[in-house]
Structures are given as C-alpha cells and as structure tokens.
XYZ file of C-alpha atoms in Angstrom:
336
model
C -30.188 14.059 -8.986
C -32.570 11.796 -10.927
C -32.120 8.032 -10.869
C -29.144 6.970 -13.019
C -29.998 5.152 -16.248
C -27.397 3.059 -18.091
C -27.921 1.651 -21.590
C -26.359 -1.792 -21.988
C -25.239 -3.246 -25.311
C -26.478 -6.686 -24.290
C -25.239 -8.482 -27.426
C -21.569 -7.482 -27.250
C -18.522 -9.420 -26.092
C -17.399 -13.009 -26.385
C -20.229 -14.365 -24.209
C -23.054 -11.981 -25.103
C -26.323 -11.827 -23.159
C -25.745 -15.105 -21.289
C -23.028 -13.252 -19.337
C -24.290 -9.686 -19.559
C -27.855 -10.263 -18.343
C -26.798 -11.907 -15.030
C -24.279 -9.103 -14.486
C -27.018 -6.525 -15.034
C -29.446 -8.204 -12.664
C -26.793 -8.365 -9.958
C -25.999 -4.673 -10.539
C -29.656 -3.763 -10.012
C -29.470 -5.512 -6.643
C -26.223 -3.702 -5.805
C -27.521 -0.211 -6.647
C -31.155 0.232 -5.500
C -31.656 3.455 -7.511
C -30.083 2.210 -10.756
C -32.174 1.755 -13.917
C -30.934 -0.311 -16.873
C -31.998 -0.559 -20.507
C -30.917 -3.840 -22.113
C -30.552 -3.359 -25.865
C -30.518 -6.349 -28.195
C -32.602 -9.239 -29.455
C -35.654 -8.826 -27.251
C -36.918 -12.431 -27.352
C -33.611 -13.793 -26.067
C -33.198 -11.051 -23.476
C -36.749 -11.505 -22.219
C -36.170 -15.250 -21.841
C -33.011 -14.698 -19.778
C -34.564 -12.001 -17.590
C -37.738 -14.014 -17.002
C -35.647 -16.843 -15.579
C -35.050 -14.548 -12.561
C -38.576 -13.712 -11.325
C -37.306 -11.688 -8.350
C -35.841 -8.917 -10.530
C -37.399 -5.461 -10.156
C -38.857 -4.933 -13.628
C -39.736 -1.341 -12.829
C -36.004 -0.586 -13.098
C -35.282 -2.773 -16.130
C -36.341 -2.175 -19.715
C -35.654 -4.302 -22.784
C -35.299 -2.467 -26.100
C -35.179 -4.464 -29.320
C -32.314 -4.033 -31.797
C -32.148 -6.430 -34.738
C -28.456 -6.206 -35.643
C -25.321 -7.366 -33.839
C -21.838 -6.020 -34.588
C -19.305 -8.844 -34.754
C -16.101 -8.685 -32.745
C -14.009 -8.770 -35.931
C -16.212 -6.436 -37.971
C -14.703 -3.324 -39.527
C -15.782 -0.050 -37.890
C -16.721 1.352 -41.316
C -19.072 -1.580 -41.881
C -20.657 -1.043 -38.475
C -21.235 2.635 -39.309
C -22.723 2.100 -42.770
C -24.619 -1.179 -42.602
C -25.711 -1.711 -38.986
C -28.091 1.166 -38.272
C -30.149 -1.023 -35.905
C -27.288 -2.632 -34.007
C -27.520 -3.044 -30.240
C -24.384 -0.922 -29.851
C -25.669 1.972 -31.917
C -29.135 1.968 -30.365
C -27.600 1.997 -26.860
C -25.467 5.019 -27.786
C -28.489 6.792 -29.255
C -30.262 6.448 -25.906
C -27.400 8.458 -24.356
C -27.542 11.023 -27.154
C -31.295 11.463 -26.740
C -31.096 11.835 -22.956
C -32.894 8.564 -22.193
C -29.726 7.215 -20.532
C -26.685 8.876 -18.973
C -24.152 6.201 -19.939
C -23.568 3.270 -22.278
C -21.651 0.084 -21.417
C -20.525 -2.360 -24.097
C -18.200 -5.350 -24.297
C -18.373 -5.290 -28.090
C -15.963 -4.463 -30.893
C -13.674 -1.672 -29.611
C -13.070 -0.028 -32.989
C -16.772 -0.025 -33.816
C -17.669 1.346 -30.379
C -15.205 4.198 -30.751
C -16.331 5.034 -34.293
C -20.017 4.926 -33.383
C -19.446 6.901 -30.174
C -17.755 9.697 -32.103
C -20.479 9.658 -34.764
C -23.480 9.477 -32.435
C -22.324 11.472 -29.401
C -19.657 13.777 -30.889
C -16.627 15.035 -28.990
C -16.509 17.829 -26.446
C -15.460 21.273 -27.761
C -11.693 21.446 -28.098
C -11.147 17.692 -28.175
C -9.940 16.212 -31.454
C -10.029 12.556 -30.419
C -11.523 10.655 -27.494
C -9.097 8.545 -25.474
C -9.519 5.274 -23.609
C -8.458 5.398 -19.970
C -8.423 2.928 -17.113
C -7.014 2.842 -13.593
C -4.281 0.233 -13.212
C -2.975 -0.983 -9.836
C 0.435 0.225 -8.637
C 2.515 -0.005 -5.456
C 1.039 3.321 -4.341
C -2.582 2.665 -5.319
C -3.711 3.336 -8.884
C -2.524 5.195 -11.954
C -4.748 6.406 -14.787
C -3.262 5.239 -18.083
C -4.332 6.641 -21.461
C -4.626 6.085 -24.378
C -5.232 2.329 -24.400
C -5.716 1.772 -28.108
C -8.266 4.195 -29.515
C -5.577 6.335 -31.194
C -2.568 4.515 -32.606
C -0.918 7.580 -34.171
C -0.946 10.728 -32.043
C 0.432 14.221 -32.378
C 1.906 16.183 -29.481
C -1.339 18.164 -29.258
C -3.320 14.920 -28.902
C -1.081 13.764 -26.070
C -1.567 17.144 -24.395
C -5.360 16.781 -24.646
C -5.123 13.253 -23.197
C -3.166 14.651 -20.246
C -5.827 17.269 -19.536
C -8.656 14.719 -19.734
C -6.759 12.242 -17.579
C -6.148 14.909 -14.957
C -9.865 15.780 -14.736
C -10.789 12.082 -14.502
C -8.306 11.613 -11.657
C -9.650 14.692 -9.876
C -13.158 13.226 -10.114
C -11.903 10.312 -8.005
C -10.642 12.666 -5.303
C -6.977 13.043 -6.305
C -5.853 16.627 -5.662
C -3.409 18.069 -8.211
C -2.791 14.763 -10.003
C 0.802 14.213 -11.056
C 0.938 13.934 -14.857
C 3.731 12.114 -16.688
C 4.514 11.035 -20.227
C 5.469 7.402 -20.726
C 8.921 7.264 -22.298
C 11.980 5.080 -22.786
C 13.904 7.158 -20.255
C 13.467 10.030 -17.834
C 16.085 12.324 -19.413
C 14.894 15.257 -21.536
C 16.816 14.000 -24.580
C 15.017 10.619 -24.625
C 11.960 9.774 -26.706
C 10.536 10.437 -30.150
C 9.640 13.852 -31.521
C 5.966 13.673 -30.532
C 6.785 12.899 -26.894
C 9.375 15.685 -26.710
C 6.956 18.213 -28.187
C 4.194 17.052 -25.832
C 6.567 17.496 -22.899
C 7.220 21.086 -23.985
C 3.482 21.794 -24.183
C 2.854 20.312 -20.741
C 5.751 22.223 -19.173
C 4.308 25.515 -20.405
C 0.695 24.826 -19.418
C -0.550 26.652 -16.325
C -2.541 24.621 -13.835
C -1.089 21.222 -14.761
C 1.092 19.314 -12.318
C 3.432 17.869 -14.943
C 6.259 15.830 -13.369
C 8.142 14.770 -16.509
C 8.836 11.426 -18.152
C 8.200 8.081 -16.507
C 9.395 4.648 -17.582
C 7.331 1.461 -17.422
C 8.723 0.396 -14.049
C 8.088 3.865 -12.615
C 4.477 3.605 -13.694
C 3.975 0.538 -11.485
C 5.806 2.209 -8.606
C 3.132 4.890 -8.702
C 5.404 7.778 -9.675
C 2.487 9.555 -11.370
C -1.294 9.652 -11.047
C -1.858 10.080 -14.800
C 0.418 8.489 -17.393
C -0.009 9.495 -21.036
C 1.033 7.662 -24.193
C -0.310 6.920 -27.663
C -2.729 4.042 -28.118
C -0.183 1.775 -29.793
C 2.117 1.854 -26.764
C -0.709 1.887 -24.219
C -2.476 -1.151 -25.627
C 0.733 -3.185 -25.761
C 1.582 -2.164 -22.183
C -1.865 -3.111 -20.905
C -2.004 -6.492 -22.675
C 1.578 -7.332 -21.646
C 0.735 -6.485 -18.030
C -2.349 -8.720 -18.085
C -0.297 -11.557 -19.565
C 2.476 -11.111 -16.995
C -0.022 -11.167 -14.119
C -1.560 -14.372 -15.445
C 1.827 -15.998 -15.912
C 2.954 -15.158 -12.367
C -0.304 -16.471 -10.899
C 0.063 -19.717 -12.841
C 3.659 -20.220 -11.768
C 2.853 -19.604 -8.106
C 0.044 -22.132 -8.277
C 2.333 -24.735 -9.855
C 5.056 -24.082 -7.271
C 2.668 -24.613 -4.360
C 1.530 -27.939 -5.811
C 4.975 -29.251 -6.748
C 5.661 -31.195 -3.526
C 4.230 -32.033 -0.112
C 6.347 -29.338 1.555
C 5.269 -26.797 -1.044
C 1.615 -27.707 -0.509
C 2.012 -27.207 3.252
C 3.621 -23.823 2.636
C 0.749 -23.016 0.302
C -1.794 -23.669 3.036
C -0.072 -21.059 5.219
C 0.355 -18.518 2.416
C -2.987 -19.021 0.694
C -5.019 -16.381 2.615
C -2.471 -13.707 1.718
C -2.240 -14.880 -1.883
C -5.999 -14.894 -2.280
C -6.188 -11.358 -0.918
C -3.517 -10.225 -3.374
C -5.247 -12.043 -6.220
C -8.544 -10.336 -5.397
C -6.861 -6.921 -5.222
C -5.130 -7.326 -8.602
C -7.871 -9.330 -10.338
C -8.565 -8.083 -13.901
C -12.284 -8.525 -13.175
C -12.076 -5.958 -10.398
C -10.429 -3.391 -12.684
C -12.429 -4.109 -15.841
C -13.789 -1.134 -17.730
C -12.139 1.611 -19.779
C -13.755 5.028 -20.189
C -13.914 6.887 -23.503
C -12.943 10.390 -22.381
C -13.741 13.435 -24.498
C -17.234 12.509 -25.679
C -20.492 14.352 -25.012
C -21.681 11.416 -22.959
C -20.346 8.526 -20.880
C -19.199 5.377 -22.670
C -17.485 2.504 -20.858
C -15.818 -0.326 -22.750
C -15.752 -3.695 -21.001
C -13.183 -6.296 -21.950
C -14.607 -8.561 -24.644
C -13.816 -11.693 -22.645
C -15.265 -10.298 -19.398
C -17.273 -12.641 -17.207
C -20.177 -11.707 -14.991
C -18.142 -10.087 -12.198
C -15.931 -8.212 -14.647
C -18.918 -6.801 -16.531
C -20.381 -5.687 -13.194
C -17.161 -3.720 -12.637
C -17.738 -1.893 -15.928
C -21.282 -1.010 -14.832
C -19.909 0.251 -11.492
C -17.509 2.517 -13.368
C -20.309 3.945 -15.505
C -22.437 4.464 -12.393
C -19.603 6.361 -10.676
C -19.006 8.576 -13.723
C -22.716 9.438 -13.837
C -22.570 10.361 -10.156
C -19.514 12.548 -10.780
C -21.079 14.027 -13.956
C -17.743 13.473 -15.688
C -18.560 14.914 -19.161
C -19.831 18.175 -17.649
C -16.825 18.314 -15.335
C -14.550 17.854 -18.343
C -16.393 20.490 -20.335
C -16.084 22.977 -17.485
C -12.326 22.549 -17.241
C -11.313 22.162 -20.878
C -11.806 25.761 -21.967
C -9.319 26.902 -19.325
C -6.722 24.216 -19.988
C -6.693 23.433 -23.697
C -4.341 25.213 -26.029
C-alpha cells in the first residue's frame, strides 16, 4: 500500500491553523509514513510550519486556498460562493486521488453539503451518515446518525444500519449487534419510521439485528451499532458530553470542599485521572461521514491539539482499512 495522504482543512474550527498545524506536525511524528497536505492561507500556514524547523517537509505540503467558510455560514452559500475555500479544495484532493482522506473541524453542514457535491455517495446510498464510537461499560458502541440527517425515512435508517455494521466490522467486531434507538424495547413502542425500520432489519439476511435499545442500554453496551435519526443522535451526543463535563466538575469540587475530602482526593486521584483519560472527549474526537466515495472525518469545532490529532488518527485508520471500498463491496449484497 502506498503512503497514506490526508488533506487537512487547516482553516476550519474555532481555533483554526494555530491549533490544527501543531496537531498535524505531531501526527507526522506519530506516523512515520503519513503525508499531509495543509490547505488554507499559505502565508499563515508557512509561518506556523516554519516555526518548527525539525518537521519533515518531504511529507508536508501547503496548498493555498483563498476562501474560508465561517462556522455559521449557510451550506448553500458555501456551495455557491466559496469555490476556493480550504474545505472544498481539501475535498477535491480526495476526489482527484491526490489524498485518501479529508479532515476538517469546520462548519458541519457545509462539510456535508460539499462532501456530497464533490465526492458523491456510494451506489445505493441516499444520504451519508455521521458516525462515531462512544464509550460504554462494555467498550464502545458505534452511534449514527449524529446530525447530518434530521428527518429520516425507514429506508434511510436501514442504510445507516448497514453502513454502521461494516464500519464496526472494519474495527474487528465479528457480527456486530445492530439496534435501533427507541423510547422502549417493546415492539409497540416508537414512531412509524422506527417501527418500519425494525421490520426491514428483521427481514434482512446477514444482519445481526437485536431489536430496540433505550438510552441507558446504549451505555451498557447492549449493541455494537445503534441507529437513530440525526435529530435524536445529535441531542444524545451533546447531552452526553454535557453530562460528562458536569460530573467531572462536581467531583473536582467535592474533592476540594474540605481537608478530609482533599486527602481522599489524593488517594483517589490516580484512578480518577485514568478514568478521565479513558472517557476524555479529546480521545474520542472525530466523526466519519459514511456512504461517500472517499473518507471524510469531521473534528469537533472546539477541538484542541490532542483532539484534532484523534481525528487524524481516525482518518489514518480508515485509509488503512480502505473503508469506502469495504463498504462498496458489501452494500450490493445488503441494501434493499
């Protein structure tokens, strides 16, 4: 396999190149065969890269793009008026075979719209879906969709389940258990789309469909792939991130509330730090756009250096697993 090449939208996110460039340079050190193309305002990128003279420039290229898509910009505006945006140029590198993946922390709606326009979807897929692995008691669960598709039909949910299964298999999970997120586990629960999707999944050969799962069952690890529409998935993900932050803050305040509590904190701190590292959002940053003819990874807009490195790691792994080709090879046998 040739050396992996990842195109980076270096102007995206809340912190832009001042965060993204250090993350990229550290990723080059982490993966000796990795090549990166930083896309954005070349003068600024060159200044930031030149501040680190030890970087291997043979594996790093800077490609100029004059436009930047704002975090609050409408996707339609990004499509029509920003032909030379860093996001679009990075995606075009994937389309043209000059890179195998694109990573961006930019505007999610614009990234999805441009990805569909530039890369197109795989045959049989109506809509790409955003997926990420979230920590559970049993390990990890792949959750999709995370916000790319607010309104979904039963057929869309079925396609998400198939794509999620293939993504889980790529990580070594044999016969991934697939579930639909619902307000109860009984067959009579849920809206019409979820019930129809359940019927499709029950009839599909080759899918290990285990039924409905509730939110608490998701975190117990009752399924390897959990499917929902993007409206529900995005709320679940953001609520989970907020809950984790709230619990961490309360624990910290409790251990500083008195002398006895501080002493207890000294004893418990190694365990708490290990748990914090395991559940850290930075460690799990990066959502894949499944269903495209190319690899696109969306980093959280507020990601710091370590979190953006996690998104690059995810893209690197998907290149190694050749995820789009793996999806393409399975879809014709599994789609309706």
